[in-house]
Amino acid sequence: MAFASNTENLRRHLTALKAAARLLRRQPDEAAGSARRIAQVLARQEGDHPDIAAMAARLEGVQGDDLADDLKALIAMLDEAIVRESAPGGVVLLVEDDPELVKLFTHALGKAGWEVASAATAAEARSVVERRDVSAIVLDLMLPDTDGRNLLLQLKEQPQSAAIPVLVASAHADPHVKAECLALGATDFLKKPLKPRKLLDLLARRARPSSPADPSDPAVAVRLADRVALSAAFRATGGGNRALALVGPAQPDAGPGSGRTPLEDIVIGVGAGLTAAVGDDGLVARHGEDELAVLFRGGDREPFRILEQARQDLRARQGQQLDFVAGLVSLTEEMSLEEATDDAGRLLYSALGSPGGRVLCDLDEVVSPNVRVLLAEDDPLTAKLLIYRLTREPAYQVTHCIDGAEALAAVREEQYDIALLDINMPGLDGFDLLARMRAMPRYRRTPIAILTALGGEQTVIRGLELGANDYIIKPFSPSEVIARMRRLLGRSVRGR
């Protein structure tokens, strides 16, 4: 009689053996009898798994501590067999520059039936995706040649890789970075060190058609698009009455034990309300940790009125907890998505500072706040680039310091609304400056982002642990810095 290879049959045997193992200390005779009966069945079914049958036959005749050890070994063998049965056997691409981790996961994935390809850089990863039929990607965030978020966006923008599940792995599970990765299209966000078994379980579920989605899950019911889908829809949309809005919760972030609705639930709730209000006239997408983008494709209904009606409907059902603010811009044929989100971001930030919240749709309405920016950067070219881009907007007043000591003197004298700190500065470095700023009462809640070179994973981890709110990898685009600053300032305004 052949050993059943059906995964569900394997799981039933495993569940029963695990239950017997749990009872072994409290009810040893009953548990031992149950384990031996299950082993007797397994021992008669050789077929595809002779190793399991042999271990089951051995377990039938053992006593005492040997029974517990053999039961544990049999459970482990069944566990491994289930993983092998579950694995589709495709190609997993590991984008990781740590050779020891690559070796560990290559061994574990190989035993489970996966073929493994590895890439130490983003350039190598793109080459593998072009040449191979990849079933899933495990992506490290810190790579020698780019920020992993940039590679994630590139993968999701390309037709040949857009549908590949991407599991992001990071040594620091910062909630803001996690939310951004999920908005960019990541399937999962995992904290390092990552156990091989957890990775195998996720790959078995993600790299093949999953079980039917639970319709009661709000995130499933809403089906929010990601930024890649937003980009595709933007390129495909033409005609008049097109508009783009960036939307954010009016409520401050709710930490654990606050008694308020958690931020993620607020974003999902607002997303559900907007999706219902927009209908077929637009697309609602995640745009960051606490931002949604709404693309109005054109139609008879006015985008401003759709947003205001959605606000009224949400407030009527949920009160203030699902209230939102928005920045809305009309689109021209010449306008890029980056330009549109930049203008909408300015309006959104201004709306966050408005009493009671509102939908702003005219840049002329914006009374530019005086946002005082501390830039601590010793590289003259980087500093010049950032200062030029920041001062193009009336909101930002930049104080540039060329080293940590000068920056420390500046923060002791003045109050800044946001700080950008280079880590590698002469004398007092960015870490020391960050720690000293967080020790000052006036800077405990001020948004601070660190600027760091490529390949500095430990730098990022240490910076976040010292209190940085975000990190920006050099080289970067000035528009990327502006977008990150707006998100940090928006959180700060909401949290007041």
Protein backbone atom coordinates (compact mmCIF):
# COMPACT_ATOMS: atom_id res chain seq x y z
CA MET A 1 0.00 0.00 0.00
CA ALA A 2 1.55 3.31 -1.08
CA PHE A 3 2.11 6.03 1.49
CA ALA A 4 -0.43 8.78 0.79
CA SER A 5 1.28 11.84 -0.69
CA ASN A 6 -1.80 14.02 -0.21
CA THR A 7 -0.81 17.01 1.89
CA GLU A 8 -4.03 16.99 3.91
CA ASN A 9 -3.46 13.36 4.88
CA LEU A 10 0.07 14.23 6.02
CA ARG A 11 -1.29 17.13 8.04
CA ARG A 12 -3.86 14.91 9.81
CA HIS A 13 -1.13 12.51 10.95
CA LEU A 14 1.03 15.43 12.07
CA THR A 15 -1.79 17.10 14.03
CA ALA A 16 -2.58 13.85 15.84
CA LEU A 17 1.09 13.21 16.73
CA LYS A 18 1.56 16.77 18.00
CA ALA A 19 -1.50 16.37 20.23
CA ALA A 20 -0.02 13.13 21.63
CA ALA A 21 3.31 14.88 22.26
CA ARG A 22 1.59 17.65 24.23
CA LEU A 23 -0.19 15.08 26.42
CA LEU A 24 2.90 12.97 27.04
CA ARG A 25 3.90 14.63 30.34
CA ARG A 26 0.40 14.92 31.83
CA GLN A 27 -1.12 11.63 30.60
CA PRO A 28 1.84 9.47 29.54
CA ASP A 29 0.06 6.11 29.14
CA GLU A 30 -2.81 7.50 27.07
CA ALA A 31 -0.50 9.66 24.94
CA ALA A 32 1.96 6.80 24.33
CA GLY A 33 -0.88 4.50 23.23
CA SER A 34 -2.21 7.13 20.83
CA ALA A 35 1.25 7.79 19.36
CA ARG A 36 1.90 4.07 18.83
CA ARG A 37 -1.46 3.57 17.07
CA ILE A 38 -0.68 6.40 14.65
CA ALA A 39 2.85 5.06 14.15
CA GLN A 40 1.45 1.64 13.40
CA VAL A 41 -0.60 3.07 10.54
CA LEU A 42 2.40 5.03 9.19
CA ALA A 43 4.70 2.01 9.42
CA ARG A 44 2.47 -0.02 7.08
CA GLN A 45 2.43 2.72 4.42
CA GLU A 46 5.91 2.89 2.88
CA GLY A 47 5.61 4.08 -0.72
CA ASP A 48 6.90 7.62 -1.23
CA HIS A 49 8.19 8.09 2.34
CA PRO A 50 10.19 5.04 3.49
CA ASP A 51 12.12 7.16 6.01
CA ILE A 52 8.89 8.11 7.78
CA ALA A 53 7.65 4.51 7.69
CA ALA A 54 10.96 3.28 9.19
CA MET A 55 10.86 5.85 12.00
CA ALA A 56 7.19 5.00 12.69
CA ALA A 57 8.06 1.27 12.92
CA ARG A 58 10.82 2.06 15.39
CA LEU A 59 8.52 4.21 17.54
CA GLU A 60 6.09 1.29 17.98
CA GLY A 61 8.54 -0.60 20.23
CA VAL A 62 10.25 2.11 22.31
CA GLN A 63 9.51 3.18 25.92
CA GLY A 64 10.14 6.13 28.28
CA ASP A 65 12.45 8.95 27.20
CA ASP A 66 13.24 7.15 23.93
CA LEU A 67 9.55 7.38 23.03
CA ALA A 68 9.56 11.17 23.50
CA ASP A 69 12.74 11.54 21.41
CA ASP A 70 11.48 9.31 18.59
CA LEU A 71 8.09 10.99 18.61
CA LYS A 72 9.82 14.37 18.24
CA ALA A 73 11.92 13.02 15.35
CA LEU A 74 8.84 11.59 13.58
CA ILE A 75 7.01 14.90 13.95
CA ALA A 76 9.99 16.73 12.42
CA MET A 77 10.09 14.29 9.48
CA LEU A 78 6.36 14.73 8.81
CA ASP A 79 6.76 18.49 9.08
CA GLU A 80 9.53 18.45 6.45
CA ALA A 81 7.52 16.14 4.18
CA ILE A 82 4.56 18.52 4.28
CA VAL A 83 6.80 21.42 3.27
CA ARG A 84 8.15 19.36 0.35
CA GLU A 85 4.64 18.39 -0.72
CA SER A 86 3.49 22.02 -0.49
CA ALA A 87 6.39 23.58 -2.40
CA PRO A 88 5.57 24.27 -6.07
CA GLY A 89 9.23 23.57 -6.89
CA GLY A 90 9.79 26.81 -8.78
CA VAL A 91 12.67 29.29 -8.66
CA VAL A 92 13.13 31.53 -5.63
CA LEU A 93 15.37 34.55 -6.11
CA LEU A 94 17.27 35.57 -2.97
CA VAL A 95 18.35 39.21 -3.25
CA GLU A 96 20.82 39.27 -0.36
CA ASP A 97 24.46 40.36 -0.08
CA ASP A 98 25.25 38.32 3.07
CA PRO A 99 26.85 35.06 1.83
CA GLU A 100 26.12 33.20 5.08
CA LEU A 101 22.40 33.95 4.84
CA VAL A 102 22.38 32.95 1.17
CA LYS A 103 24.05 29.64 2.08
CA LEU A 104 21.58 28.97 4.93
CA PHE A 105 18.46 29.68 2.89
CA THR A 106 19.75 27.95 -0.24
CA HIS A 107 20.17 24.76 1.79
CA ALA A 108 16.75 25.04 3.48
CA LEU A 109 14.89 25.92 0.27
CA GLY A 110 16.70 23.24 -1.71
CA LYS A 111 15.67 20.53 0.77
CA ALA A 112 12.07 21.69 0.39
CA GLY A 113 12.14 21.30 -3.38
CA TRP A 114 12.84 24.86 -4.48
CA GLU A 115 15.47 25.88 -6.99
CA VAL A 116 17.39 28.88 -5.67
CA ALA A 117 18.95 31.76 -7.60
CA SER A 118 20.81 34.45 -5.69
CA ALA A 119 21.80 38.05 -6.39
CA ALA A 120 23.99 40.26 -4.21
CA THR A 121 22.97 43.52 -5.92
CA ALA A 122 19.92 45.09 -7.52
CA ALA A 123 21.63 44.94 -10.92
CA GLU A 124 22.20 41.19 -10.57
CA ALA A 125 18.59 40.71 -9.43
CA ARG A 126 17.21 42.49 -12.50
CA SER A 127 19.40 40.29 -14.71
CA VAL A 128 18.09 37.09 -13.07
CA VAL A 129 14.47 38.21 -13.49
CA GLU A 130 15.10 38.90 -17.19
CA ARG A 131 16.62 35.43 -17.76
CA ARG A 132 14.69 33.14 -15.41
CA ASP A 133 11.08 32.24 -14.71
CA VAL A 134 11.07 33.35 -11.06
CA SER A 135 8.25 32.15 -8.77
CA ALA A 136 9.01 34.39 -5.78
CA ILE A 137 11.58 36.95 -4.61
CA VAL A 138 13.02 37.38 -1.11
CA LEU A 139 14.37 40.93 -1.02
CA ASP A 140 16.79 42.46 1.47
CA LEU A 141 16.19 46.19 1.95
CA MET A 142 19.84 47.19 2.25
CA LEU A 143 21.80 46.42 -0.93
CA PRO A 144 25.25 47.56 -2.05
CA ASP A 145 23.93 49.48 -5.07
CA THR A 146 20.50 50.80 -4.03
CA ASP A 147 17.79 50.99 -1.41
CA GLY A 148 15.70 47.82 -1.69
CA ARG A 149 12.57 49.96 -1.93
CA ASN A 150 13.82 51.35 -5.25
CA LEU A 151 14.33 47.82 -6.60
CA LEU A 152 10.87 46.77 -5.37
CA LEU A 153 9.30 49.65 -7.28
CA GLN A 154 11.30 48.81 -10.42
CA LEU A 155 10.23 45.15 -10.23
CA LYS A 156 6.58 46.07 -9.85
CA GLU A 157 6.71 48.54 -12.75
CA GLN A 158 8.00 45.94 -15.24
CA PRO A 159 5.35 43.69 -16.86
CA GLN A 160 7.53 40.55 -16.66
CA SER A 161 8.05 40.90 -12.90
CA ALA A 162 4.97 42.82 -11.68
CA ALA A 163 3.08 39.67 -10.66
CA ILE A 164 5.99 37.96 -8.84
CA PRO A 165 5.38 37.85 -5.07
CA VAL A 166 8.09 39.83 -3.24
CA LEU A 167 8.81 39.09 0.42
CA VAL A 168 10.82 41.96 1.91
CA ALA A 169 13.27 41.11 4.72
CA SER A 170 14.72 43.78 6.99
CA ALA A 171 16.85 43.75 10.11
CA HIS A 172 14.72 46.53 11.56
CA ALA A 173 10.92 46.17 11.36
CA ASP A 174 10.16 49.89 11.38
CA PRO A 175 6.36 50.25 10.92
CA HIS A 176 6.69 53.21 8.55
CA VAL A 177 9.14 51.38 6.28
CA LYS A 178 6.95 48.28 6.41
CA ALA A 179 3.87 50.25 5.36
CA GLU A 180 5.77 51.89 2.51
CA CYS A 181 6.99 48.51 1.20
CA LEU A 182 3.46 47.10 1.28
CA ALA A 183 2.20 50.20 -0.55
CA LEU A 184 4.88 49.64 -3.19
CA GLY A 185 3.57 46.13 -3.81
CA ALA A 186 5.44 43.83 -1.39
CA THR A 187 3.51 40.69 -0.45
CA ASP A 188 4.98 40.42 3.06
CA PHE A 189 7.42 42.28 5.31
CA LEU A 190 9.62 40.04 7.47
CA LYS A 191 11.91 40.84 10.38
CA LYS A 192 15.45 39.47 10.37
CA PRO A 193 16.79 37.12 11.64
CA LEU A 194 14.37 35.08 9.58
CA LYS A 195 13.75 31.42 10.41
CA PRO A 196 13.93 29.12 7.35
CA ARG A 197 10.69 27.37 8.33
CA LYS A 198 8.72 30.61 8.42
CA LEU A 199 10.09 31.55 5.01
CA LEU A 200 9.17 28.13 3.62
CA ASP A 201 5.61 28.40 4.94
CA LEU A 202 5.18 31.85 3.40
CA LEU A 203 6.62 30.79 0.06
CA ALA A 204 4.33 27.77 -0.08
CA ARG A 205 1.34 30.11 0.31
CA ARG A 206 2.52 33.09 -1.75
CA ALA A 207 4.15 31.47 -4.77
CA ARG A 208 1.06 29.57 -5.86
CA PRO A 209 -2.65 30.32 -5.99
CA SER A 210 -3.76 30.97 -2.44
CA SER A 211 -6.89 29.75 -0.74
CA PRO A 212 -10.00 31.86 -1.30
CA ALA A 213 -9.74 35.22 0.41
CA ASP A 214 -11.78 35.79 3.53
CA PRO A 215 -14.41 38.38 2.47
CA SER A 216 -14.74 39.55 6.09
CA ASP A 217 -11.13 40.79 6.03
CA PRO A 218 -11.41 44.60 5.53
CA ALA A 219 -8.21 44.74 3.50
CA VAL A 220 -9.58 42.06 1.16
CA ALA A 221 -12.97 43.70 0.88
CA VAL A 222 -11.47 47.09 0.01
CA ARG A 223 -8.90 45.72 -2.48
CA LEU A 224 -6.80 48.89 -2.47
CA ALA A 225 -4.39 49.17 -5.39
CA ASP A 226 -0.66 49.76 -4.86
CA ARG A 227 1.50 52.52 -6.31
CA VAL A 228 2.44 50.41 -9.31
CA ALA A 229 -1.22 50.00 -10.29
CA LEU A 230 -1.64 53.74 -9.74
CA SER A 231 1.23 54.47 -12.14
CA ALA A 232 -0.23 52.17 -14.80
CA ALA A 233 -3.69 53.72 -14.46
CA PHE A 234 -2.21 57.22 -14.63
CA ARG A 235 -0.43 56.43 -17.90
CA ALA A 236 -3.56 54.87 -19.37
CA THR A 237 -5.93 57.66 -18.35
CA GLY A 238 -6.62 60.58 -20.67
CA GLY A 239 -9.30 63.14 -21.37
CA GLY A 240 -10.79 65.96 -19.35
CA ASN A 241 -11.84 66.26 -15.73
CA ARG A 242 -8.91 64.12 -14.59
CA ALA A 243 -7.63 64.77 -11.11
CA LEU A 244 -5.41 63.29 -8.43
CA ALA A 245 -5.86 63.53 -4.68
CA LEU A 246 -3.61 62.55 -1.81
CA VAL A 247 -5.65 61.69 1.28
CA GLY A 248 -4.58 61.28 4.89
CA PRO A 249 -6.38 60.60 8.19
CA ALA A 250 -7.24 63.73 10.14
CA GLN A 251 -6.79 61.84 13.42
CA PRO A 252 -3.34 61.47 15.03
CA ASP A 253 -1.58 58.12 15.12
CA ALA A 254 -2.92 55.88 17.88
CA GLY A 255 -0.28 53.99 19.78
CA PRO A 256 -0.90 50.77 21.75
CA GLY A 257 -3.20 51.31 24.71
CA SER A 258 -4.33 54.74 23.52
CA GLY A 259 -7.96 53.70 23.27
CA ARG A 260 -8.20 55.22 19.78
CA THR A 261 -8.61 53.43 16.48
CA PRO A 262 -5.21 52.15 15.20
CA LEU A 263 -3.79 54.03 12.22
CA GLU A 264 -3.92 51.03 9.87
CA ASP A 265 -7.61 50.50 10.63
CA ILE A 266 -8.27 54.19 9.95
CA VAL A 267 -6.48 54.01 6.58
CA ILE A 268 -8.40 50.86 5.58
CA GLY A 269 -11.68 52.40 6.72
CA VAL A 270 -11.07 55.62 4.79
CA GLY A 271 -9.98 53.54 1.79
CA ALA A 272 -13.25 51.59 1.90
CA GLY A 273 -15.29 54.80 2.05
CA LEU A 274 -13.37 56.35 -0.84
CA THR A 275 -13.62 53.19 -2.94
CA ALA A 276 -17.40 53.19 -2.53
CA ALA A 277 -17.65 56.92 -3.26
CA VAL A 278 -15.41 56.90 -6.34
CA GLY A 279 -16.87 53.77 -7.91
CA ASP A 280 -15.96 53.29 -11.56
CA ASP A 281 -14.84 56.90 -11.94
CA GLY A 282 -11.45 56.35 -10.32
CA LEU A 283 -8.88 54.26 -8.52
CA VAL A 284 -7.94 54.26 -4.82
CA ALA A 285 -4.37 53.16 -4.00
CA ARG A 286 -2.06 52.94 -0.98
CA HIS A 287 0.60 55.60 -1.32
CA GLY A 288 2.49 55.22 1.93
CA GLU A 289 2.06 54.32 5.56
CA ASP A 290 -0.79 56.75 6.16
CA GLU A 291 -1.58 58.15 2.71
CA LEU A 292 -4.00 57.12 -0.01
CA ALA A 293 -3.96 58.32 -3.62
CA VAL A 294 -7.19 58.74 -5.55
CA LEU A 295 -6.97 58.98 -9.34
CA PHE A 296 -10.12 60.39 -10.95
CA ARG A 297 -10.22 59.13 -14.52
CA GLY A 298 -12.74 61.68 -15.73
CA GLY A 299 -16.50 61.65 -15.89
CA ASP A 300 -19.54 63.71 -15.14
CA ARG A 301 -19.03 63.91 -11.38
CA GLU A 302 -16.78 66.58 -9.91
CA PRO A 303 -13.81 65.12 -7.94
CA PHE A 304 -14.04 67.77 -5.22
CA ARG A 305 -17.70 66.95 -4.54
CA ILE A 306 -16.95 63.20 -4.50
CA LEU A 307 -14.31 63.71 -1.81
CA GLU A 308 -16.48 66.01 0.28
CA GLN A 309 -19.42 63.59 0.05
CA ALA A 310 -17.15 60.71 1.10
CA ARG A 311 -16.03 62.76 4.14
CA GLN A 312 -19.63 63.47 5.13
CA ASP A 313 -20.68 59.83 4.71
CA LEU A 314 -17.76 58.52 6.77
CA ARG A 315 -18.30 61.07 9.53
CA ALA A 316 -22.02 60.29 9.61
CA ARG A 317 -21.31 56.57 10.13
CA GLN A 318 -18.12 56.66 12.19
CA GLY A 319 -17.84 60.14 13.69
CA GLN A 320 -14.46 61.85 13.78
CA GLN A 321 -12.37 58.67 13.82
CA LEU A 322 -12.58 58.18 10.02
CA ASP A 323 -12.40 61.84 9.08
CA PHE A 324 -9.77 62.68 6.48
CA VAL A 325 -8.11 65.62 4.79
CA ALA A 326 -7.01 65.80 1.17
CA GLY A 327 -5.05 67.71 -1.42
CA LEU A 328 -6.64 67.64 -4.88
CA VAL A 329 -5.03 68.76 -8.16
CA SER A 330 -6.40 68.85 -11.69
CA LEU A 331 -4.27 67.00 -14.23
CA THR A 332 -3.00 68.35 -17.51
CA GLU A 333 -1.75 66.27 -20.44
CA GLU A 334 1.83 67.41 -19.75
CA MET A 335 1.83 66.66 -16.02
CA SER A 336 3.74 63.61 -14.76
CA LEU A 337 2.57 61.49 -11.82
CA GLU A 338 5.55 62.75 -9.79
CA GLU A 339 4.57 66.38 -10.42
CA ALA A 340 0.93 65.66 -9.60
CA THR A 341 1.72 63.91 -6.31
CA ASP A 342 4.18 66.69 -5.44
CA ASP A 343 1.48 69.36 -5.82
CA ALA A 344 -1.14 67.21 -4.08
CA GLY A 345 1.33 66.59 -1.26
CA ARG A 346 1.76 70.32 -0.69
CA LEU A 347 -2.01 70.71 -0.47
CA LEU A 348 -2.39 67.70 1.82
CA TYR A 349 0.21 69.01 4.25
CA SER A 350 -1.53 72.39 4.34
CA ALA A 351 -4.90 70.69 4.86
CA LEU A 352 -3.51 68.80 7.85
CA GLY A 353 -2.76 72.12 9.51
CA SER A 354 -6.25 73.49 8.85
CA PRO A 355 -8.70 73.63 11.78
CA GLY A 356 -11.24 70.82 11.42
CA GLY A 357 -9.62 69.43 8.30
CA ARG A 358 -10.64 70.11 4.72
CA VAL A 359 -10.15 69.26 1.06
CA LEU A 360 -7.79 71.75 -0.57
CA CYS A 361 -7.80 71.94 -4.35
CA ASP A 362 -6.06 75.19 -5.25
CA LEU A 363 -2.36 75.84 -4.69
CA ASP A 364 -3.15 79.56 -4.48
CA GLU A 365 -5.15 78.83 -1.31
CA VAL A 366 -2.11 77.44 0.44
CA VAL A 367 -0.62 79.69 3.05
CA SER A 368 2.88 78.29 3.11
CA PRO A 369 3.98 77.44 6.64
CA ASN A 370 7.44 78.38 7.77
CA VAL A 371 9.04 74.96 8.01
CA ARG A 372 12.48 75.32 9.52
CA VAL A 373 14.80 72.61 8.22
CA LEU A 374 18.14 71.68 9.75
CA LEU A 375 20.46 70.12 7.18
CA ALA A 376 23.65 68.65 8.69
CA GLU A 377 25.71 67.55 5.67
CA ASP A 378 29.45 67.93 5.04
CA ASP A 379 29.36 67.03 1.33
CA PRO A 380 29.00 70.35 -0.54
CA LEU A 381 27.47 68.84 -3.68
CA THR A 382 24.75 66.93 -1.78
CA ALA A 383 24.00 69.98 0.35
CA LYS A 384 23.77 72.28 -2.68
CA LEU A 385 21.38 69.89 -4.44
CA LEU A 386 19.08 69.62 -1.43
CA ILE A 387 19.11 73.32 -0.60
CA TYR A 388 18.28 74.23 -4.22
CA ARG A 389 15.31 71.83 -4.29
CA LEU A 390 13.99 72.75 -0.84
CA THR A 391 14.18 76.51 -1.32
CA ARG A 392 12.24 76.30 -4.58
CA GLU A 393 9.20 75.96 -2.32
CA PRO A 394 8.24 78.87 -0.07
CA ALA A 395 7.51 76.61 2.90
CA TYR A 396 11.11 75.61 3.65
CA GLN A 397 13.76 77.70 5.37
CA VAL A 398 17.02 75.74 5.44
CA THR A 399 19.87 76.08 7.89
CA HIS A 400 22.92 74.21 6.55
CA CYS A 401 25.64 73.02 8.94
CA ILE A 402 28.81 71.39 7.62
CA ASP A 403 29.51 69.24 10.70
CA GLY A 404 27.91 67.86 13.83
CA ALA A 405 29.36 70.43 16.21
CA GLU A 406 27.93 73.32 14.19
CA ALA A 407 24.56 71.57 13.97
CA LEU A 408 24.50 70.94 17.74
CA ALA A 409 25.12 74.62 18.39
CA ALA A 410 22.28 75.48 15.99
CA VAL A 411 19.71 73.21 17.67
CA ARG A 412 20.64 74.59 21.08
CA GLU A 413 19.92 78.11 19.84
CA GLU A 414 16.88 77.56 17.60
CA GLN A 415 13.85 75.30 17.24
CA TYR A 416 13.65 73.36 13.95
CA ASP A 417 10.59 71.57 12.56
CA ILE A 418 12.52 68.76 10.86
CA ALA A 419 16.15 67.63 10.63
CA LEU A 420 18.15 65.80 7.96
CA LEU A 421 21.36 64.40 9.44
CA ASP A 422 24.25 62.91 7.50
CA ILE A 423 25.79 60.09 9.51
CA ASN A 424 29.41 60.35 8.34
CA MET A 425 30.42 63.85 9.42
CA PRO A 426 33.79 64.87 10.86
CA GLY A 427 34.06 65.34 14.61
CA LEU A 428 30.61 64.92 16.10
CA ASP A 429 28.98 62.38 13.77
CA GLY A 430 25.29 61.98 12.93
CA PHE A 431 24.71 59.30 15.59
CA ASP A 432 26.00 61.52 18.41
CA LEU A 433 24.05 64.49 17.09
CA LEU A 434 20.85 62.40 16.85
CA ALA A 435 21.26 61.07 20.39
CA ARG A 436 21.89 64.55 21.81
CA MET A 437 18.88 66.01 19.99
CA ARG A 438 16.58 63.27 21.30
CA ALA A 439 17.83 63.99 24.82
CA MET A 440 16.55 67.58 24.49
CA PRO A 441 12.85 67.96 25.48
CA ARG A 442 12.18 70.26 22.53
CA TYR A 443 13.40 67.63 20.03
CA ARG A 444 11.86 64.45 21.44
CA ARG A 445 9.05 64.48 18.87
CA THR A 446 10.68 66.39 16.02
CA PRO A 447 10.85 64.39 12.76
CA ILE A 448 14.46 63.39 12.03
CA ALA A 449 15.73 61.50 8.98
CA ILE A 450 19.26 60.18 8.61
CA LEU A 451 21.22 60.34 5.36
CA THR A 452 23.48 57.35 4.78
CA ALA A 453 25.55 55.78 2.02
CA LEU A 454 24.69 52.54 0.23
CA GLY A 455 25.28 49.24 1.98
CA GLY A 456 24.98 50.65 5.48
CA GLU A 457 22.40 48.31 7.02
CA GLN A 458 23.92 48.48 10.50
CA THR A 459 24.01 52.26 10.16
CA VAL A 460 20.29 52.35 9.46
CA ILE A 461 19.50 49.99 12.35
CA ARG A 462 21.52 52.03 14.80
CA GLY A 463 19.99 55.29 13.56
CA LEU A 464 16.43 54.00 13.96
CA GLU A 465 17.23 52.63 17.41
CA LEU A 466 18.58 56.04 18.45
CA GLY A 467 15.29 57.65 17.45
CA ALA A 468 15.43 58.49 13.75
CA ASN A 469 12.01 58.46 12.08
CA ASP A 470 13.26 57.44 8.64
CA TYR A 471 16.38 56.93 6.55
CA ILE A 472 17.33 58.11 3.08
CA ILE A 473 19.94 56.23 1.07
CA LYS A 474 22.48 58.13 -1.01
CA PRO A 475 22.38 58.74 -3.91
CA PHE A 476 18.79 59.95 -3.80
CA SER A 477 16.54 62.15 -5.88
CA PRO A 478 15.55 65.49 -4.33
CA SER A 479 11.88 64.69 -5.08
CA GLU A 480 12.20 61.53 -2.98
CA VAL A 481 13.55 63.58 -0.08
CA ILE A 482 10.70 66.10 -0.39
CA ALA A 483 8.10 63.29 -0.38
CA ARG A 484 9.62 61.68 2.71
CA MET A 485 9.81 65.03 4.50
CA ARG A 486 6.15 65.73 3.79
CA ARG A 487 5.12 62.35 5.19
CA LEU A 488 7.19 62.93 8.33
CA LEU A 489 5.83 66.47 8.77
CA GLY A 490 2.28 65.20 8.18
CA ARG A 491 2.65 62.64 10.96
CA SER A 492 4.01 65.38 13.20
CA VAL A 493 1.08 67.70 12.50
CA ARG A 494 -1.47 64.92 13.11
CA GLY A 495 0.21 63.95 16.36
CA ARG A 496 0.00 67.39 17.93
